[in-house]
Amino acid sequence: MDAVEEPMSAFGAVTAQTNKLSRQYQALLDQSTPHTLYRWVGTGVLLVLFFLRVFFAQGWYIVAYALGIYLLNLFLAFLQPKFDPSNEALDNDMEDGSLGSLPTKQDEEFRPFIRRLPEFKFWHAATRAISISFVCTWFEVFNVPVFWPVLVMYWIMLFVLTMRKQIQHMIKYRYVPFTVGKARYTKNSS
């Protein structure tokens, strides 16, 4: 009457443990979702630890440069709208009604700002990249000798040029990716 359980194979045991760890990790991510400030403070602390490690070890400048480029790309995706306003096909789709949005005035249509990269995914990818970079600083194979001032100047030039282009795009299509200064409407209690 009692069914005899067959012993689990090594692959099955590893898969079961991986699934268990994946569920626990996802549960931690779900619990951290509403705590935006604490998540970003933790990421900032991790970034400071990474820079202290690079500064005191006097190496791993390529790792720091690659991290800087990756974080810049994430930040640009965070600033950009999901639907590019310069895309004519998007305008045609909106006129056809397939991408519905509500107008706020008679002569103007309402297009809500939806980020290409949401804040939580931005935080998660940035934290994961900083963690991987920090781990890379403990392996000598990633310590490629390089003249670091050239990398810093190149990164600053890249940052200035890409941000100038992004700001010009924001001005041209009149969108603001931040909620600072925008009107907030609350429900009256009376």
PDB file of N, CA, C and O in Angstrom, residues 133 148 151 183:
ATOM      1  N   SER A 133      31.136  42.856 -10.140  1.00  0.00           N
ATOM      2  CA  SER A 133      32.389  43.608 -10.263  1.00  0.00           C
ATOM      3  C   SER A 133      33.227  43.507  -9.000  1.00  0.00           C
ATOM      4  O   SER A 133      34.454  43.384  -9.062  1.00  0.00           O
ATOM      5  N   TRP A 148      44.995  54.387 -15.978  1.00  0.00           N
ATOM      6  CA  TRP A 148      43.622  54.691 -15.565  1.00  0.00           C
ATOM      7  C   TRP A 148      43.152  56.116 -15.858  1.00  0.00           C
ATOM      8  O   TRP A 148      41.954  56.311 -16.102  1.00  0.00           O
ATOM      9  N   LEU A 151      41.162  56.161 -19.036  1.00  0.00           N
ATOM     10  CA  LEU A 151      39.825  55.580 -18.893  1.00  0.00           C
ATOM     11  C   LEU A 151      38.858  56.555 -18.230  1.00  0.00           C
ATOM     12  O   LEU A 151      37.694  56.658 -18.637  1.00  0.00           O
ATOM     13  N   ALA A 183       2.483  68.113 -10.538  1.00  0.00           N
ATOM     14  CA  ALA A 183       1.318  68.245  -9.661  1.00  0.00           C
ATOM     15  C   ALA A 183       0.869  66.874  -9.178  1.00  0.00           C
ATOM     16  O   ALA A 183       0.842  65.899  -9.938  1.00  0.00           O
TER      17      ALA A 183
END
